[in-house]
Amino acid sequence: MARHGGGRGWYGKVVGAALGVTVLAAGAAVWTAQAGAVGGSAPTAAVSATPGSDVKAVDVTIAHASDKGARGVNITIDDGPDPVWTPQVLDVLREYGVKATFCMVGTQAQAHPELVKQVVAAGHRLCDHSVSHDTTMDKKSEAYQSQQILDAERMITEASGGVRPMYYRAPGGAFTPYSRKFAASRGMRPLGWNVDTKDFERPGSDAIVATVERELPNGPTLLFHDAGGDRSQTVEALRRILPRLKEQGYSYGFPVR
């Protein structure tokens, strides 16, 4: 999600829960951080994938390109899952045969595992969007950054029934060299965006569609939201954008890995 200020009180509700999760994570002996792969000091919390897992490091650069090439478009959906809006977004994606990347907040995934499983079952990809959506993560310690990334990875993986997130998107784009390397060492490609639809501001579906059409030449990765407030405008905008871009010769894909 793009970095912004007011109107985001919804996130305050998850911060308390997230703090409790990070405390619990330190005692989870089966989760072990692979700090040696990121070239930095070991994080204080010992959480990660189970020993012997097949996690492979990926590129540390922030992905924007589409695996569909020059006429590819990546639909990315942030901040959920949400019991009201995620099912509606899934319905629209299914209607137009589009696969998307869902960047999930850890506490939301933990609260709604059935929705995470629905996303996976529909063929969409998962993205780690941190535990508590702290847009000031780039100002925090490396230990805090790794904790936010790894706890969310665990929460999303458990909620999905074992499917790991393939990307990491820093809240508000608050990446650091450390967080990018750390996520990449866990097999999660850092994920950016080219078109911020500003749908979180609820400017109207017309404005959201206009933003996509105006800014798509900037690059293929589009940012939408399925949580954090009323997303009816997002649902309507997707219903209009998805067929329109197909008519213009675009193909829907996933961000490069």
XYZ file of N, CA and C in Angstrom:
771
model
N 0.842 -1.188 0.000
C 0.000 0.000 0.000
C 0.877 1.238 0.000
N 0.439 2.289 -0.659
C 1.198 3.523 -0.713
C 1.244 4.174 0.656
N 2.349 4.877 0.905
C 2.480 5.553 2.190
C 1.582 6.777 2.208
N 0.830 6.915 3.268
C -0.075 8.046 3.393
C -0.446 8.223 4.845
N -1.165 9.294 5.128
C -1.420 9.643 6.511
C -2.792 9.290 7.011
N -3.718 10.258 7.003
C -4.985 10.127 7.700
C -5.911 9.066 7.160
N -6.936 8.770 7.966
C -7.977 7.865 7.537
C -7.627 6.405 7.631
N -6.590 6.049 8.381
C -6.152 4.665 8.444
C -6.235 4.114 9.856
N -7.245 4.548 10.613
C -7.385 4.082 11.984
C -7.566 2.589 12.099
N -8.035 1.953 11.012
C -8.216 0.494 11.013
C -6.943 -0.219 11.392
N -5.778 0.342 11.008
C -4.536 -0.340 11.309
C -4.182 -0.307 12.781
N -4.668 0.710 13.484
C -4.405 0.739 14.914
C -4.979 -0.459 15.625
N -6.051 -1.028 15.052
C -6.691 -2.168 15.687
C -5.858 -3.428 15.595
N -4.953 -3.486 14.620
C -4.154 -4.704 14.480
C -2.815 -4.609 15.180
N -2.390 -3.398 15.552
C -1.065 -3.260 16.117
C -0.929 -4.013 17.432
N -1.946 -3.906 18.300
C -1.873 -4.603 19.583
C -1.752 -6.093 19.396
N -2.542 -6.621 18.496
C -2.459 -8.056 18.227
C -1.116 -8.429 17.661
N -0.581 -7.568 16.805
C 0.703 -7.873 16.190
C 1.823 -7.921 17.219
N 1.779 -7.030 18.193
C 2.810 -7.033 19.219
C 2.794 -8.325 20.006
N 1.585 -8.835 20.272
C 1.490 -10.108 20.978
C 2.049 -11.237 20.165
N 1.832 -11.180 18.857
C 2.340 -12.249 17.992
C 3.853 -12.267 17.988
N 4.473 -11.084 17.926
C 5.922 -11.066 17.873
C 6.539 -11.606 19.149
N 5.885 -11.410 20.287
C 6.395 -11.969 21.531
C 6.328 -13.487 21.496
N 5.215 -14.019 21.027
C 5.061 -15.465 20.951
C 6.055 -16.083 19.998
N 6.407 -15.362 18.947
C 7.249 -15.946 17.910
C 8.629 -16.309 18.426
N 9.137 -15.551 19.375
C 10.484 -15.815 19.863
C 10.603 -17.177 20.506
N 9.497 -17.713 20.989
C 9.550 -19.010 21.648
C 9.260 -20.173 20.739
N 9.057 -19.928 19.459
C 8.715 -21.005 18.534
C 9.991 -21.655 18.018
N 10.387 -22.740 18.650
C 11.690 -23.327 18.366
C 11.798 -23.880 16.963
N 10.690 -24.211 16.344
C 10.768 -24.805 15.014
C 11.006 -23.776 13.930
N 10.967 -22.514 14.266
C 11.192 -21.468 13.267
C 12.584 -20.892 13.484
N 13.430 -20.909 12.466
C 14.815 -20.469 12.622
C 15.200 -19.478 11.542
N 15.690 -18.307 11.911
C 16.042 -17.284 10.940
C 17.343 -17.633 10.241
N 17.431 -17.324 8.950
C 18.629 -17.628 8.179
C 19.376 -16.333 7.921
N 19.933 -15.764 8.967
C 20.559 -14.463 8.853
C 21.810 -14.502 8.001
N 22.482 -15.643 7.937
C 23.709 -15.716 7.165
C 23.491 -15.413 5.703
N 22.283 -15.604 5.219
C 22.011 -15.392 3.804
C 21.802 -13.937 3.459
N 21.652 -13.069 4.452
C 21.335 -11.683 4.159
C 22.502 -10.754 4.436
N 23.608 -11.281 4.923
C 24.781 -10.466 5.104
C 24.664 -9.465 6.222
N 23.811 -9.705 7.187
C 23.652 -8.798 8.311
C 23.690 -9.568 9.604
N 23.548 -8.849 10.718
C 23.544 -9.513 12.008
C 22.277 -10.318 12.176
N 22.347 -11.359 12.983
C 21.187 -12.224 13.179
C 20.095 -11.470 13.898
N 18.842 -11.626 13.476
C 17.751 -10.975 14.189
C 17.588 -11.577 15.565
N 17.036 -10.814 16.477
C 16.909 -11.295 17.841
C 15.873 -12.396 17.957
N 14.857 -12.371 17.077
C 13.824 -13.393 17.141
C 14.200 -14.570 16.264
N 13.935 -15.787 16.743
C 14.259 -16.977 15.975
C 12.993 -17.526 15.344
N 12.608 -16.960 14.233
C 11.419 -17.422 13.531
C 11.711 -17.487 12.046
N 11.232 -18.520 11.403
C 11.384 -18.648 9.971
C 10.758 -19.948 9.542
N 11.172 -20.451 8.374
C 10.631 -21.711 7.900
C 11.227 -22.864 8.684
N 10.570 -24.000 8.661
C 11.047 -25.152 9.393
C 12.373 -25.627 8.823
N 13.257 -26.184 9.670
C 14.543 -26.672 9.185
C 14.334 -27.687 8.077
N 15.229 -27.616 7.064
C 15.159 -28.562 5.972
C 14.162 -28.187 4.892
N 13.504 -27.045 5.010
C 12.559 -26.630 3.976
C 13.322 -26.234 2.721
N 12.609 -26.128 1.612
C 13.265 -25.893 0.326
C 13.247 -24.422 -0.067
N 13.343 -23.523 0.887
C 13.356 -22.104 0.608
C 14.619 -21.758 -0.180
N 14.440 -21.026 -1.269
C 15.554 -20.592 -2.093
C 15.542 -19.080 -2.197
N 16.706 -18.482 -2.063
C 16.814 -17.037 -2.153
C 16.451 -16.565 -3.558
N 15.899 -15.355 -3.631
C 15.528 -14.743 -4.906
C 16.207 -13.392 -5.018
N 15.987 -12.731 -6.124
C 16.591 -11.437 -6.403
C 16.162 -10.412 -5.352
N 17.104 -9.583 -4.912
C 16.808 -8.591 -3.877
C 16.256 -7.287 -4.445
N 16.334 -7.105 -5.756
C 15.824 -5.858 -6.327
C 14.295 -5.843 -6.288
N 13.734 -4.644 -6.252
C 12.289 -4.497 -6.162
C 11.666 -4.775 -7.525
N 10.760 -5.762 -7.566
C 10.137 -6.176 -8.823
C 9.033 -5.212 -9.224
N 8.996 -4.906 -10.508
C 7.905 -4.148 -11.108
C 7.398 -4.811 -12.377
N 8.269 -5.473 -13.106
C 7.931 -6.037 -14.407
C 6.951 -7.193 -14.280
N 6.301 -7.506 -15.391
C 5.343 -8.609 -15.451
C 5.952 -9.811 -16.155
N 5.583 -10.997 -15.702
C 6.064 -12.205 -16.378
C 5.384 -12.407 -17.735
N 4.443 -11.531 -18.084
C 3.804 -11.573 -19.392
C 4.472 -10.649 -20.406
N 5.553 -10.014 -19.999
C 6.302 -9.193 -20.936
C 5.801 -7.767 -21.059
N 6.118 -7.153 -22.205
C 5.885 -5.726 -22.386
C 4.412 -5.344 -22.336
N 3.525 -6.267 -22.698
C 2.084 -5.974 -22.659
C 1.414 -6.682 -21.486
N 2.204 -6.981 -20.491
C 1.665 -7.611 -19.295
C 1.216 -6.592 -18.268
N 0.247 -6.976 -17.452
C -0.233 -6.151 -16.346
C -0.324 -7.036 -15.109
N 0.169 -6.530 -14.000
C 0.083 -7.240 -12.720
C -0.951 -6.556 -11.831
N -1.987 -7.280 -11.435
C -2.958 -6.768 -10.473
C -2.494 -7.182 -9.081
N -2.277 -6.218 -8.210
C -1.895 -6.519 -6.834
C -2.923 -5.909 -5.887
N -3.274 -6.673 -4.860
C -4.349 -6.318 -3.934
C -3.798 -6.318 -2.515
N -3.864 -5.200 -1.832
C -3.202 -5.041 -0.541
C -4.149 -4.997 0.656
N -3.577 -5.382 1.796
C -4.067 -5.110 3.152
C -5.078 -6.105 3.704
N -5.568 -7.017 2.901
C -6.526 -8.000 3.392
C -5.840 -9.209 3.986
N -6.611 -10.299 4.081
C -7.963 -10.444 3.547
C -9.015 -9.826 4.468
N -10.118 -9.467 3.855
C -11.239 -8.850 4.565
C -12.500 -9.648 4.252
N -13.305 -9.981 5.271
C -14.470 -10.849 5.038
C -15.550 -10.238 4.159
N -15.592 -8.916 4.044
C -16.581 -8.266 3.191
C -16.055 -8.100 1.764
N -14.847 -7.555 1.626
C -14.378 -7.108 0.320
C -13.554 -8.134 -0.436
N -12.792 -8.964 0.254
C -11.991 -9.952 -0.470
C -12.857 -10.891 -1.308
N -13.961 -11.423 -0.782
C -14.800 -12.277 -1.640
C -15.320 -11.552 -2.874
N -15.631 -10.259 -2.743
C -16.129 -9.516 -3.899
C -15.027 -9.307 -4.931
N -13.817 -9.026 -4.463
C -12.685 -8.893 -5.378
C -12.431 -10.227 -6.077
N -12.481 -11.316 -5.329
C -12.280 -12.635 -5.928
C -13.337 -12.930 -6.986
N -14.565 -12.524 -6.731
C -15.636 -12.755 -7.703
C -15.347 -12.029 -9.015
N -14.897 -10.769 -8.920
C -14.602 -10.004 -10.137
C -13.423 -10.611 -10.883
N -12.383 -10.986 -10.165
C -11.223 -11.608 -10.809
C -11.625 -12.904 -11.513
N -12.457 -13.686 -10.851
C -12.909 -14.941 -11.455
C -13.760 -14.678 -12.697
N -14.605 -13.660 -12.639
C -15.477 -13.342 -13.765
C -14.676 -13.057 -15.036
N -13.527 -12.398 -14.878
C -12.743 -12.006 -16.041
C -11.496 -12.877 -16.242
N -11.391 -13.951 -15.468
C -10.290 -14.880 -15.649
C -8.927 -14.295 -15.354
N -8.861 -13.428 -14.344
C -7.621 -12.732 -14.010
C -7.036 -13.295 -12.717
N -5.726 -13.534 -12.728
C -5.010 -13.920 -11.520
C -4.294 -12.700 -10.958
N -4.263 -12.600 -9.638
C -3.686 -11.431 -8.978
C -2.739 -11.867 -7.872
N -2.040 -10.898 -7.334
C -1.155 -11.116 -6.197
C -1.740 -10.390 -4.998
N -2.033 -11.145 -3.934
C -2.645 -10.584 -2.724
C -1.580 -10.364 -1.661
N -1.341 -9.097 -1.345
C -0.355 -8.727 -0.330
C -1.084 -8.618 1.010
N -0.886 -9.635 1.839
C -1.698 -9.784 3.042
C -0.987 -9.314 4.305
N -1.732 -8.626 5.140
C -1.272 -8.255 6.472
C -1.386 -9.492 7.367
N -0.356 -9.775 8.118
C -0.304 -11.020 8.885
C -1.476 -11.237 9.810
N -1.858 -10.200 10.540
C -2.961 -10.368 11.480
C -4.285 -10.614 10.762
N -4.444 -10.035 9.589
C -5.651 -10.273 8.804
C -5.697 -11.712 8.290
N -4.555 -12.205 7.842
C -4.490 -13.596 7.380
C -4.788 -14.552 8.523
N -4.238 -14.271 9.674
C -4.465 -15.124 10.838
C -5.938 -15.114 11.253
N -6.592 -13.973 11.122
C -7.995 -13.851 11.522
C -8.948 -14.488 10.519
N -8.503 -14.600 9.246
C -9.417 -15.090 8.202
C -8.735 -16.155 7.342
N -8.336 -17.266 7.943
C -7.616 -18.287 7.163
C -8.449 -18.863 6.027
N -9.771 -18.890 6.194
C -10.610 -19.437 5.124
C -10.504 -18.596 3.862
N -10.315 -17.286 4.011
C -10.163 -16.418 2.850
C -8.799 -16.593 2.197
N -7.773 -16.790 3.019
C -6.440 -17.049 2.460
C -6.481 -18.315 1.609
N -7.139 -19.333 2.120
C -7.261 -20.590 1.365
C -8.057 -20.393 0.074
N -9.066 -19.544 0.104
C -9.843 -19.266 -1.112
C -8.979 -18.573 -2.160
N -8.159 -17.644 -1.713
C -7.251 -16.944 -2.631
C -6.315 -17.935 -3.308
N -5.728 -18.819 -2.514
C -4.803 -19.813 -3.057
C -5.527 -20.776 -3.991
N -6.694 -21.243 -3.582
C -7.443 -22.209 -4.387
C -7.826 -21.633 -5.748
N -7.990 -20.312 -5.825
C -8.356 -19.663 -7.085
C -7.155 -19.414 -7.990
N -5.962 -19.784 -7.529
C -4.776 -19.646 -8.365
C -4.040 -18.334 -8.250
N -4.376 -17.542 -7.243
C -3.684 -16.286 -7.029
C -2.421 -16.519 -6.200
N -1.545 -15.531 -6.184
C -0.312 -15.639 -5.416
C -0.397 -14.809 -4.134
N 0.422 -15.209 -3.164
C 0.455 -14.549 -1.866
C 1.702 -13.684 -1.734
N 1.545 -12.615 -1.003
C 2.630 -11.669 -0.741
C 2.577 -11.278 0.728
N 3.726 -11.257 1.363
C 3.894 -10.851 2.758
C 3.867 -9.317 2.813
N 2.920 -8.768 3.572
C 2.786 -7.307 3.699
C 3.011 -6.868 5.142
N 3.801 -7.655 5.865
C 4.187 -7.421 7.257
C 3.065 -7.813 8.216
N 3.371 -7.792 9.494
C 2.399 -8.176 10.519
C 1.369 -7.084 10.754
N 1.833 -5.850 10.889
C 0.943 -4.796 11.383
C 0.867 -3.566 10.490
N 1.405 -3.663 9.272
C 1.321 -2.564 8.321
C 1.904 -1.270 8.890
N 3.098 -1.362 9.410
C 3.799 -0.214 9.964
C 4.545 0.488 8.828
N 4.048 1.656 8.413
C 4.658 2.375 7.306
C 5.941 3.100 7.705
N 6.329 2.972 8.975
C 7.606 3.546 9.424
C 8.644 2.457 9.671
N 8.435 1.288 9.076
C 9.374 0.185 9.289
C 10.797 0.540 8.909
N 10.954 1.400 7.909
C 12.300 1.772 7.474
C 13.039 2.613 8.503
N 12.325 3.074 9.517
C 12.960 3.845 10.597
C 13.259 2.973 11.820
N 12.886 1.708 11.763
C 13.012 0.817 12.906
C 14.259 -0.062 12.781
N 14.557 -0.788 13.853
C 15.753 -1.638 13.894
C 15.632 -2.806 12.934
N 16.773 -3.395 12.602
C 16.779 -4.585 11.753
C 16.039 -5.741 12.427
N 16.182 -5.846 13.737
C 15.475 -6.910 14.458
C 13.968 -6.752 14.304
N 13.485 -5.517 14.383
C 12.046 -5.266 14.212
C 11.610 -5.596 12.791
N 12.385 -5.166 11.816
C 12.040 -5.438 10.421
C 11.951 -6.934 10.157
N 12.950 -7.680 10.612
C 12.935 -9.128 10.373
C 11.770 -9.789 11.090
N 11.448 -9.309 12.287
C 10.333 -9.876 13.028
C 9.020 -9.668 12.286
N 8.814 -8.461 11.767
C 7.597 -8.159 11.022
C 7.473 -9.023 9.764
N 8.567 -9.202 9.066
C 8.551 -9.995 7.840
C 8.327 -11.467 8.144
N 9.054 -11.998 9.102
C 9.006 -13.433 9.372
C 7.733 -13.859 10.087
N 7.265 -13.046 11.006
C 5.998 -13.382 11.660
C 4.866 -13.407 10.640
N 4.843 -12.403 9.749
C 3.794 -12.375 8.730
C 3.926 -13.560 7.780
N 5.142 -13.906 7.410
C 5.352 -15.083 6.559
C 4.758 -16.323 7.209
N 5.050 -16.493 8.485
C 4.531 -17.659 9.212
C 3.013 -17.635 9.278
N 2.444 -16.479 9.618
C 0.997 -16.364 9.775
C 0.271 -16.644 8.457
N 0.801 -16.105 7.369
C 0.178 -16.310 6.061
C 0.311 -17.772 5.636
N 1.489 -18.345 5.845
C 1.719 -19.738 5.462
C 0.809 -20.676 6.243
N 0.676 -20.453 7.538
C -0.205 -21.283 8.353
C -1.662 -21.110 7.921
N -2.067 -19.860 7.659
C -3.457 -19.604 7.267
C -3.786 -20.246 5.919
N -2.811 -20.310 5.040
C -3.036 -20.855 3.696
C -3.057 -22.367 3.673
N -2.620 -22.988 4.756
C -2.501 -24.436 4.774
C -1.156 -24.921 4.266
N -0.169 -24.031 4.231
C 1.185 -24.435 3.864
C 1.748 -23.770 2.630
N 0.994 -22.891 1.982
C 1.490 -22.184 0.805
C 2.177 -20.898 1.257
N 3.439 -20.756 0.874
C 4.221 -19.611 1.332
C 4.025 -18.394 0.442
N 4.151 -17.200 0.990
C 4.139 -15.998 0.150
C 5.363 -15.969 -0.753
N 5.172 -15.498 -1.965
C 6.239 -15.456 -2.960
C 6.883 -14.082 -3.072
N 6.276 -13.087 -2.442
C 6.768 -11.713 -2.535
C 6.706 -11.067 -1.145
N 7.430 -9.963 -1.018
C 7.317 -9.126 0.177
C 7.135 -7.686 -0.276
N 6.053 -7.075 0.148
C 5.822 -5.651 -0.126
C 5.860 -4.894 1.194
N 6.794 -3.991 1.318
C 6.894 -3.188 2.533
C 5.706 -2.246 2.635
N 5.100 -2.113 3.807
C 3.986 -1.173 3.976
C 4.399 0.235 3.567
N 3.604 0.838 2.709
C 3.923 2.184 2.262
C 5.202 2.288 1.467
N 5.724 1.154 1.005
C 6.994 1.170 0.284
C 8.201 1.418 1.174
N 8.047 1.147 2.475
C 9.117 1.429 3.440
C 10.172 0.314 3.434
N 10.762 0.091 2.267
C 11.843 -0.879 2.152
C 13.140 -0.302 2.711
N 14.005 -1.184 3.128
C 15.389 -0.833 3.432
C 16.268 -1.858 2.726
N 17.558 -1.569 2.527
C 18.440 -2.592 1.962
C 18.394 -3.881 2.779
N 18.319 -3.745 4.095
C 18.261 -4.937 4.952
C 16.972 -5.721 4.729
N 15.828 -5.040 4.737
C 14.556 -5.767 4.603
C 14.450 -6.439 3.244
N 14.979 -5.806 2.206
C 14.947 -6.426 0.887
C 15.793 -7.695 0.862
N 16.997 -7.597 1.406
C 17.874 -8.780 1.440
C 17.279 -9.872 2.311
N 16.700 -9.461 3.408
C 16.141 -10.446 4.335
C 14.964 -11.177 3.700
N 14.050 -10.439 3.110
C 12.910 -11.066 2.445
C 13.370 -11.969 1.309
N 14.329 -11.480 0.523
C 14.820 -12.271 -0.606
C 15.464 -13.568 -0.138
N 16.121 -13.537 1.009
C 16.728 -14.762 1.543
C 15.684 -15.779 1.953
N 14.468 -15.316 2.179
C 13.351 -16.187 2.530
C 12.535 -16.593 1.307
N 13.032 -16.262 0.116
C 12.344 -16.638 -1.105
C 11.236 -15.696 -1.508
N 11.203 -14.494 -0.931
C 10.143 -13.527 -1.219
C 10.738 -12.330 -1.957
N 10.407 -12.191 -3.226
C 10.926 -11.084 -4.027
C 10.307 -9.771 -3.557
N 11.117 -8.768 -3.261
C 10.551 -7.458 -2.928
C 9.673 -6.960 -4.077
N 8.498 -6.462 -3.727
C 7.499 -6.105 -4.740
C 7.105 -4.640 -4.621
N 7.282 -3.931 -5.704
C 6.872 -2.534 -5.738
C 5.569 -2.361 -6.483
N 5.346 -1.158 -6.997
C 4.197 -0.875 -7.849
C 4.542 0.279 -8.770
N 3.840 0.376 -9.872
C 4.016 1.474 -10.817
C 2.835 2.427 -10.821
N 1.641 1.875 -10.574
C 0.417 2.680 -10.596
C -0.268 2.563 -9.239
N -0.237 3.637 -8.483
C -0.977 3.702 -7.225
C -2.344 4.287 -7.536
N -3.364 3.449 -7.484
C -4.703 3.902 -7.870
C -5.329 4.866 -6.873
N -4.739 4.973 -5.683
C -5.285 5.839 -4.622
C -6.704 5.433 -4.237
N -7.037 4.167 -4.439
C -8.400 3.740 -4.125
C -8.713 3.835 -2.647
N -7.666 3.829 -1.798
C -7.892 3.952 -0.356
C -8.472 5.309 0.014
N -8.320 6.282 -0.865
C -8.884 7.608 -0.622
C -10.356 7.698 -1.041
N -10.851 6.640 -1.671
C -12.229 6.573 -2.156
C -12.582 7.799 -3.019
N -11.825 8.002 -4.100
C -12.074 9.165 -4.956
C -13.216 8.964 -5.932
N -13.805 7.755 -5.942
C -14.826 7.408 -6.913
C -14.261 6.443 -7.939
N -15.088 5.538 -8.415
C -14.596 4.531 -9.351
C -14.124 5.159 -10.654
N -14.753 6.242 -11.084
C -14.311 6.931 -12.301
C -12.870 7.406 -12.157
N -12.560 7.971 -11.003
C -11.205 8.481 -10.770
C -10.185 7.345 -10.703
N -10.560 6.232 -10.114
C -9.657 5.086 -10.030
C -9.351 4.564 -11.430
N -10.383 4.413 -12.246
C -10.192 3.953 -13.625
C -9.328 4.942 -14.403
N -9.576 6.225 -14.239
C -8.808 7.250 -14.949
C -7.338 7.216 -14.546
N -7.071 6.977 -13.274
C -5.686 6.896 -12.809
C -4.959 5.741 -13.479
N -5.610 4.598 -13.559
C -4.991 3.445 -14.221
C -4.689 3.767 -15.681
N -5.653 4.307 -16.387
C -5.449 4.589 -17.804
C -4.372 5.649 -18.024
N -4.292 6.608 -17.135
C -3.305 7.676 -17.283
C -1.897 7.199 -16.949
N -1.775 6.345 -15.930
C -0.457 6.017 -15.403
C 0.083 4.659 -15.832
N -0.715 3.867 -16.529
C -0.240 2.554 -16.947
C 1.042 2.627 -17.778
N 1.267 3.661 -18.593
C 2.547 3.749 -19.297
C 3.761 3.800 -18.366
N 3.545 4.112 -17.082
C 4.656 4.149 -16.122
C 5.162 2.759 -15.762
N 4.352 1.741 -16.018
C 4.756 0.375 -15.678
C 3.561 -0.492 -15.389
N 3.777 -1.818 -15.293
C 2.661 -2.759 -15.336
C 2.025 -3.141 -14.009
N 2.623 -2.765 -12.875
C 2.113 -3.271 -11.598
C 1.158 -2.267 -10.971
N -0.118 -2.687 -10.854
C -1.197 -1.826 -10.367
C -1.513 -2.165 -8.911
N -1.729 -1.133 -8.115
C -1.971 -1.290 -6.681
C -3.422 -0.956 -6.337
N -4.118 -1.974 -5.789
C -5.479 -1.818 -5.287
C -5.529 -2.330 -3.850
N -6.690 -2.178 -3.194
C -6.847 -2.614 -1.810
C -8.162 -3.363 -1.620
N -8.115 -4.383 -0.767
C -9.340 -5.120 -0.435
C -9.642 -5.064 1.056
N -9.035 -4.121 1.762
C -9.278 -3.989 3.207
C -8.956 -2.566 3.628
N -9.186 -2.275 4.905
C -8.893 -0.955 5.443
C -10.031 0.037 5.309
N -11.213 -0.411 4.913
C -12.342 0.501 4.760
C -13.278 0.014 3.672
N -14.201 0.852 3.290
C -15.178 0.536 2.251
C -14.454 0.448 0.905
N -14.503 -0.727 0.282
C -13.801 -0.932 -0.978
C -14.775 -1.162 -2.141
N -15.979 -0.659 -2.006
C -16.952 -0.813 -3.087
C -16.485 -0.116 -4.358
N -15.810 1.022 -4.223
C -15.304 1.724 -5.402
C -14.217 0.912 -6.096
N -13.402 0.227 -5.307
C -12.359 -0.626 -5.878
C -12.974 -1.765 -6.672
N -13.981 -2.404 -6.100
C -14.642 -3.518 -6.781
C -15.239 -3.062 -8.102
N -15.914 -1.925 -8.090
C -16.523 -1.406 -9.311
C -15.449 -1.021 -10.335
N -14.364 -0.404 -9.867
C -13.295 -0.014 -10.782
C -12.652 -1.236 -11.432
N -12.421 -2.279 -10.660
C -11.862 -3.505 -11.226
C -12.805 -4.101 -12.264
N -14.086 -4.047 -11.995
C -15.070 -4.595 -12.928
C -15.007 -3.870 -14.282
N -14.610 -2.627 -14.271
C -14.503 -1.853 -15.513
C -13.119 -1.959 -16.138
N -12.088 -1.983 -15.297
C -10.711 -1.969 -15.805
C -10.321 -3.302 -16.436
N -10.667 -4.397 -15.794
C -10.157 -5.698 -16.235
C -10.541 -6.023 -17.680
N -11.819 -5.907 -18.063
C -12.130 -6.187 -19.467
C -11.581 -5.135 -20.420
N -11.512 -3.886 -19.973
C -11.043 -2.808 -20.843
C -9.589 -3.020 -21.244
N -8.742 -3.387 -20.285
C -7.332 -3.598 -20.609
C -7.148 -4.818 -21.506
N -7.953 -5.843 -21.290
C -7.891 -7.001 -22.194
C -8.236 -6.586 -23.621
N -9.251 -5.750 -23.782
C -9.651 -5.275 -25.104
C -8.535 -4.476 -25.757
N -7.685 -3.848 -24.941
C -6.578 -3.050 -25.460
C -5.326 -3.889 -25.733
N -5.447 -5.205 -25.543
C -4.346 -6.095 -25.892
C -3.392 -6.425 -24.770
N -3.758 -6.095 -23.534
C -2.918 -6.446 -22.394
C -3.249 -7.860 -21.910
N -2.240 -8.501 -21.318
C -2.424 -9.811 -20.684
C -2.125 -9.664 -19.212
N -2.848 -10.420 -18.396
C -2.654 -10.350 -16.946
C -1.677 -11.435 -16.494
N -0.697 -11.016 -15.713
C 0.308 -11.947 -15.230
C 0.655 -11.691 -13.788
N 1.801 -12.208 -13.409
C 2.324 -12.010 -12.057
C 3.624 -11.206 -12.130
N 3.973 -10.547 -11.037
C 5.273 -9.873 -11.020
C 6.401 -10.892 -11.204
N 7.465 -10.446 -11.843
C 8.602 -11.337 -12.070
C 9.203 -11.765 -10.738
N 9.800 -12.923 -10.763
C 10.454 -13.448 -9.565
C 11.961 -13.507 -9.753
